[in-house]
mmCIF file of C-alpha atoms and ligand atoms in Angstrom:
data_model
loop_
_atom_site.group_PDB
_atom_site.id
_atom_site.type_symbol
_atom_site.label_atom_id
_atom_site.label_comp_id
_atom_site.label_asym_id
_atom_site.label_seq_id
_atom_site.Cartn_x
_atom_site.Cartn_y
_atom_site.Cartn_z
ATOM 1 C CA UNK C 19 160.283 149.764 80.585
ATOM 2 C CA UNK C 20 162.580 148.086 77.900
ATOM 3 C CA UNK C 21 160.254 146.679 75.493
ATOM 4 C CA UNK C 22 157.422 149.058 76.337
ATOM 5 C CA UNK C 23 154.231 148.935 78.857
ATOM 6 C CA UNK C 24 153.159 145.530 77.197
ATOM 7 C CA UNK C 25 153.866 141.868 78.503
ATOM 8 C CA UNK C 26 156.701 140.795 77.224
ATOM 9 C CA UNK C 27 156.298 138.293 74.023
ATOM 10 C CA UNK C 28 158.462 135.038 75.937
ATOM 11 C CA UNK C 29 155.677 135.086 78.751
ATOM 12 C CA UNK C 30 152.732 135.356 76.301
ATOM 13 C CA UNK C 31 154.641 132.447 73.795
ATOM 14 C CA UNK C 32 155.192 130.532 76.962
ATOM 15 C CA UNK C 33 152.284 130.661 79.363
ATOM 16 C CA UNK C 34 150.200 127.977 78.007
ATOM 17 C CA UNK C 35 152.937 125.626 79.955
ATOM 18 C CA UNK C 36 150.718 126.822 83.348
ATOM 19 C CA UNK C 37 147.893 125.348 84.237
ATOM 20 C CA UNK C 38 144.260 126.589 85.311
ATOM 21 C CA UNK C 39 145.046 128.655 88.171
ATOM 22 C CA UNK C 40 148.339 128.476 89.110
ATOM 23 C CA UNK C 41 150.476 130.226 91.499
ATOM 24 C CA UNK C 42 153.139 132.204 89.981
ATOM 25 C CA UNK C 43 155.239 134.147 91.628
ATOM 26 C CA UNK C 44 156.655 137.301 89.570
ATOM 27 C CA UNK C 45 160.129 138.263 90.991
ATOM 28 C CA UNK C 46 161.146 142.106 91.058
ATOM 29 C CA UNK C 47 157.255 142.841 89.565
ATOM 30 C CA UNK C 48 157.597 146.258 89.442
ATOM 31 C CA UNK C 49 154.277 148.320 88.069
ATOM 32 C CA UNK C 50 152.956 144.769 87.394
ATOM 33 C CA UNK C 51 152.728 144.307 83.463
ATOM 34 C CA UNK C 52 153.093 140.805 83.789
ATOM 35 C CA UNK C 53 151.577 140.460 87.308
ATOM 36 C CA UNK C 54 148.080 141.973 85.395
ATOM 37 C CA UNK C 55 147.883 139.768 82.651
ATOM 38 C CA UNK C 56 148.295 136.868 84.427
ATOM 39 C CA UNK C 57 146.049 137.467 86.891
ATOM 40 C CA UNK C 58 143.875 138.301 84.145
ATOM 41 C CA UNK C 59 144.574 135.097 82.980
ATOM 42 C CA UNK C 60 143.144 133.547 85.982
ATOM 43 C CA UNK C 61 146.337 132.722 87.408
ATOM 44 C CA UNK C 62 147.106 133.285 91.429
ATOM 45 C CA UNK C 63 150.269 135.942 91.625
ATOM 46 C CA UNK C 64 152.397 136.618 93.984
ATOM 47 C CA UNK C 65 154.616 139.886 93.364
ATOM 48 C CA UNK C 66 157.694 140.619 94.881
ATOM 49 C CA UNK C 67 159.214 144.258 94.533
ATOM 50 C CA UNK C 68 160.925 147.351 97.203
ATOM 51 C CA UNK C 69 158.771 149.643 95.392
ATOM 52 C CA UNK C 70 156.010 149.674 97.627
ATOM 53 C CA UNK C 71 154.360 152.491 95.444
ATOM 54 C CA UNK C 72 154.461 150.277 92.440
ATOM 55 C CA UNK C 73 152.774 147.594 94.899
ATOM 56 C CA UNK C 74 150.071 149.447 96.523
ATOM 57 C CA UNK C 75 147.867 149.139 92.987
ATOM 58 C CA UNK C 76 148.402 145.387 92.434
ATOM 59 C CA UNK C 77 147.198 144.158 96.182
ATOM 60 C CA UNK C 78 143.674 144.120 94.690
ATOM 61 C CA UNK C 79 144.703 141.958 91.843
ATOM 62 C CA UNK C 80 147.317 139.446 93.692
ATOM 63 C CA UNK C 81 149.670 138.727 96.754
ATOM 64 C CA UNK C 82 151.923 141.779 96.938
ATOM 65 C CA UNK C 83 155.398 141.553 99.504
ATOM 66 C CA UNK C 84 157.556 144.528 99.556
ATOM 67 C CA UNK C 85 160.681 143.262 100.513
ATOM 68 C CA UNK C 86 164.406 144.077 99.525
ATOM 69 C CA UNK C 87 165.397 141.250 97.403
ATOM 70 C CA UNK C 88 168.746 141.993 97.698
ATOM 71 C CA UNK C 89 169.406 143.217 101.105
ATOM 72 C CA UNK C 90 166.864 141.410 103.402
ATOM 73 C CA UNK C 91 166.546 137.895 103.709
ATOM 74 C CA UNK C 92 164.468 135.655 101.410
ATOM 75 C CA UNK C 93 160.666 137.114 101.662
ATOM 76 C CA UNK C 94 159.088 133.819 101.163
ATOM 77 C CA UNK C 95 160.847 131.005 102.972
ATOM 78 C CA UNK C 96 159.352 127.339 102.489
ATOM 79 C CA UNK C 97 156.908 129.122 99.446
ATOM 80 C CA UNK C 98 157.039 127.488 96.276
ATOM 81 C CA UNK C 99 154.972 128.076 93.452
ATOM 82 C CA UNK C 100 153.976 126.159 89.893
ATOM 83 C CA UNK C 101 155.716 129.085 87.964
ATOM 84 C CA UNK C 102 158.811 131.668 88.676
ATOM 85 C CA UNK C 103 158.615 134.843 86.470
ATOM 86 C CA UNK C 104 161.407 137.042 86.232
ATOM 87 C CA UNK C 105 162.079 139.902 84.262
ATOM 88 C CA UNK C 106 164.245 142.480 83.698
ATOM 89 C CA UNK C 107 165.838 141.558 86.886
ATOM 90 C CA UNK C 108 169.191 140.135 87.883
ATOM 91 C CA UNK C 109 170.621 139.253 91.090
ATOM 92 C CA UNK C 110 172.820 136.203 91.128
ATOM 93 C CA UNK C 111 172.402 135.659 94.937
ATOM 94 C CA UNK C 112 168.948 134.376 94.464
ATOM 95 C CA UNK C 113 169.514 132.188 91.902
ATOM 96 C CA UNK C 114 169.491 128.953 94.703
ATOM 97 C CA UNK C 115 166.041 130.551 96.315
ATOM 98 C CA UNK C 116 164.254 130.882 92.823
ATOM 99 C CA UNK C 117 165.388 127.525 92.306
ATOM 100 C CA UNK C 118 164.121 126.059 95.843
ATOM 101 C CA UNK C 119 160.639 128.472 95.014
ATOM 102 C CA UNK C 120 159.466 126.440 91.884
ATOM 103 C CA UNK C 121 157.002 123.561 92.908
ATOM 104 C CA UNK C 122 157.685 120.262 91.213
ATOM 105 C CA UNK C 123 157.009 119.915 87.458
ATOM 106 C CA UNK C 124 157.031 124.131 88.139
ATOM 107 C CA UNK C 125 157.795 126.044 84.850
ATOM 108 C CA UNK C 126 160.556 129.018 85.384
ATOM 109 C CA UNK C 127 160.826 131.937 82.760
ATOM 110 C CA UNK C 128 163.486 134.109 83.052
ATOM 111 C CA UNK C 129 164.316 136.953 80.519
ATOM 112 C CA UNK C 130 166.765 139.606 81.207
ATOM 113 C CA UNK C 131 169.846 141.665 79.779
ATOM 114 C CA UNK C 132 173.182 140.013 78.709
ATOM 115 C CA UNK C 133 176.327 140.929 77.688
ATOM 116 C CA UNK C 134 176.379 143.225 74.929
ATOM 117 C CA UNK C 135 173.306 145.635 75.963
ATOM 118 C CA UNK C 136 176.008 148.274 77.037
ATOM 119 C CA UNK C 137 175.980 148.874 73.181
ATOM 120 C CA UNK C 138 172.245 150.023 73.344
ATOM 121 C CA UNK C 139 171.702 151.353 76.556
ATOM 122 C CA UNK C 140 171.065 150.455 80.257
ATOM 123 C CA UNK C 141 171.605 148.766 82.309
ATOM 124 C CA UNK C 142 175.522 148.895 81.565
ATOM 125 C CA UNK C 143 177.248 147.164 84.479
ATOM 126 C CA UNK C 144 178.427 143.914 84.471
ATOM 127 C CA UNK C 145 176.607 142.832 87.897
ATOM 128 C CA UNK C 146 173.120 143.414 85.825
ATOM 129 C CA UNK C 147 174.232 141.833 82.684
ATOM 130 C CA UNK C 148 173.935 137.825 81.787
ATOM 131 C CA UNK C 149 177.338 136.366 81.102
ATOM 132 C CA UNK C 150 177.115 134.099 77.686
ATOM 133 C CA UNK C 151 175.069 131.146 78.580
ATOM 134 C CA UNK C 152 174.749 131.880 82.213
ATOM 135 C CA UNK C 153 171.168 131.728 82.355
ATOM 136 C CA UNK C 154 171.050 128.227 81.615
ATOM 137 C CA UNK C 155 173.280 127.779 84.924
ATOM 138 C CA UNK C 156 170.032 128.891 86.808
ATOM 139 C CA UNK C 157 168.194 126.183 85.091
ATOM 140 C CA UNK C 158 170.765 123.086 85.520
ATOM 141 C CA UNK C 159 169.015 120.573 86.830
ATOM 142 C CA UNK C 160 165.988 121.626 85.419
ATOM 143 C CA UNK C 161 164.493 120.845 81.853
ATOM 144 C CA UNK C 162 165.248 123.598 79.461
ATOM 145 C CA UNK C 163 162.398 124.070 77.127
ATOM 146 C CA UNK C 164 163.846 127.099 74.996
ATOM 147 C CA UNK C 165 166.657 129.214 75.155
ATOM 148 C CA UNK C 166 167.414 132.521 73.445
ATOM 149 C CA UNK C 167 170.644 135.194 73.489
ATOM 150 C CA UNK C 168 170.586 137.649 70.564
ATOM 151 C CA UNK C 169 168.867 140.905 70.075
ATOM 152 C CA UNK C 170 165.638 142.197 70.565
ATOM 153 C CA UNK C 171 163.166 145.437 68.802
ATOM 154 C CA UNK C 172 161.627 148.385 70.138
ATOM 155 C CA UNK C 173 164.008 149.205 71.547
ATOM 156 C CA UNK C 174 166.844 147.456 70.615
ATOM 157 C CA UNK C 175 168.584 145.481 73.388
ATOM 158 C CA UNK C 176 170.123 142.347 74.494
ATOM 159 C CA UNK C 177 168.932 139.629 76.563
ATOM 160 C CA UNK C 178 169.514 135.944 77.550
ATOM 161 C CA UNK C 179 165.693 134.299 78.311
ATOM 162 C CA UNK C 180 164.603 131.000 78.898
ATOM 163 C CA UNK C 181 161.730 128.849 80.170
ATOM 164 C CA UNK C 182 162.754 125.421 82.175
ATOM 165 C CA UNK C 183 160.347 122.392 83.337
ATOM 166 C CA UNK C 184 161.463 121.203 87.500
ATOM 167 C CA UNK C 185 161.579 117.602 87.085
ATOM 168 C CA UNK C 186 157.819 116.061 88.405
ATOM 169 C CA UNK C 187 157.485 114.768 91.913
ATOM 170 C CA UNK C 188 159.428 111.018 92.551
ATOM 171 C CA UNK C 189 161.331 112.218 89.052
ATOM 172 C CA UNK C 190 164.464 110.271 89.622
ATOM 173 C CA UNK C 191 168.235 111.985 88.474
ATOM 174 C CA UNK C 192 169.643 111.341 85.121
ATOM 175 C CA UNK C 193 173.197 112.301 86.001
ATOM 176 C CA UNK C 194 174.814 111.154 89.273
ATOM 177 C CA UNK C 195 175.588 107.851 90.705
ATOM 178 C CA UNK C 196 172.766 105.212 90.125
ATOM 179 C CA UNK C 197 170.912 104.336 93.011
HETATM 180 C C1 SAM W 224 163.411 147.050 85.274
HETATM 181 S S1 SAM W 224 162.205 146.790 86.531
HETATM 182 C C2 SAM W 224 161.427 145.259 85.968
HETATM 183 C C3 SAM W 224 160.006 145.138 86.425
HETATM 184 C C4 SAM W 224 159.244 143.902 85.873
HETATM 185 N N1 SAM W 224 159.900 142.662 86.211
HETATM 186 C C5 SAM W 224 159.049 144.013 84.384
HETATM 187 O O1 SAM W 224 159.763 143.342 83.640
HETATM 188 O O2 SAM W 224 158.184 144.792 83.980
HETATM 189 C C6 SAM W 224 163.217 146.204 87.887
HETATM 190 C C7 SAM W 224 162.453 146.064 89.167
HETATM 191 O O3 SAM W 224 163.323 145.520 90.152
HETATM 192 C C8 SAM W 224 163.010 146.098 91.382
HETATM 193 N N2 SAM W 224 164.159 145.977 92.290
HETATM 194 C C9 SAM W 224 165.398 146.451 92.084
HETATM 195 N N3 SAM W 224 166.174 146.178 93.135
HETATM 196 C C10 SAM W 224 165.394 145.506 94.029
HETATM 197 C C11 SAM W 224 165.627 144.975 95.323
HETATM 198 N N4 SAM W 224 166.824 145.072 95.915
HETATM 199 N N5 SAM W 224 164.618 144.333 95.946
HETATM 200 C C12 SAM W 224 163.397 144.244 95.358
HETATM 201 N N6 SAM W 224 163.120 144.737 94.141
HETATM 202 C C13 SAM W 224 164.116 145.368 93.483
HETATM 203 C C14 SAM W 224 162.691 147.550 91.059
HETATM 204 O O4 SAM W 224 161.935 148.163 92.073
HETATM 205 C C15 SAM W 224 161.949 147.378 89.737
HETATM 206 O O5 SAM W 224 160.555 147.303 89.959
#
């Protein structure tokens, strides 16, 4: 894994925005670094992956759904959760379905590879690499905490990550036509 067995360091810096026990679903989970230290945490996951071997050790721990993210339909229809986790992970499709999956006042952190990791390494091809700033399109709407795109250690790569507040329940619109 890019950046080694560990959580990555934008979760850990950012997941004191959760609250006790919150559901958090961790998109594209994989072996479950994240999924494991936030259930350590206390926190109720729900992992996503195809890799049903990578799964089959995290069901004691948290939710687990093998599903195809990107050739079935949406695992978790009408599910929505008080954080969205996704790492090293991009398909654009699912952008509106992330978005629809974070609860009110939900937090979403995102961190994956931009434009520019070719240099270092996979993944090379444009359909897995952030365009500059498009990460923050996932988040419009949304309140955008923080906001990174530069280079990362160990190894070195690129990424785009963010972390973005869904406006509270009754939260009115600040752009559009006044009511
Ligand atoms: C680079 S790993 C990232 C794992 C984890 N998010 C992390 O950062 O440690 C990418 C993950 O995406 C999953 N994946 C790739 N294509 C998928 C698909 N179509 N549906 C579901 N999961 C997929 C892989 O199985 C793999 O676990």
């Amino acid at each position: 894994m890019p950046g080694g067995a560990s959580p990555s360091d934008w979760l850990q810096r950012w997941a004191h925005l959760l609250p006790a026990g919150a559901s958090v679903l961790d998109l594209a989970c994989g072996s479950g670094r994240h999924l494991r230290w936030l259930a350590g945490r206390g926190h109720r996951v729900t992992g996503v992956d195809r890799d049903a071997a990578a799964l089959g050790p995290l069901s004691a721990l948290a939710e687990t759904v093998v599903a195809d993210l990107e050739g079935g339909p949406w695992p978790l229809p009408g599910r929505r959760f008080d954080a969205v986790l996704v790492t090293n992970y991009l398909w654009r499709p699912l952008f509106p379905a992330l978005r629809a999956a974070l609860a009110d006042g939900g937090t979403l952190i995102c961190e994956t590879f931009a434009e520019g990791q070719q240099a270092f390494g996979r993944p090379s091809r444009s359909e897995f690499l952030l365009r500059p700033g498009e990460l923050l399109t996932l988040a419009a709407g949304l309140h955008v905490l923080a906001y990174e795109d530069g280079l990362l250690e160990g190894p070195r790569r690129r990424v785009q990550r963010l972390v973005a507040i869904a406006p509270p329940a009754g939260a009115r619109s600040l752009v559009g036509p006044p009511a």
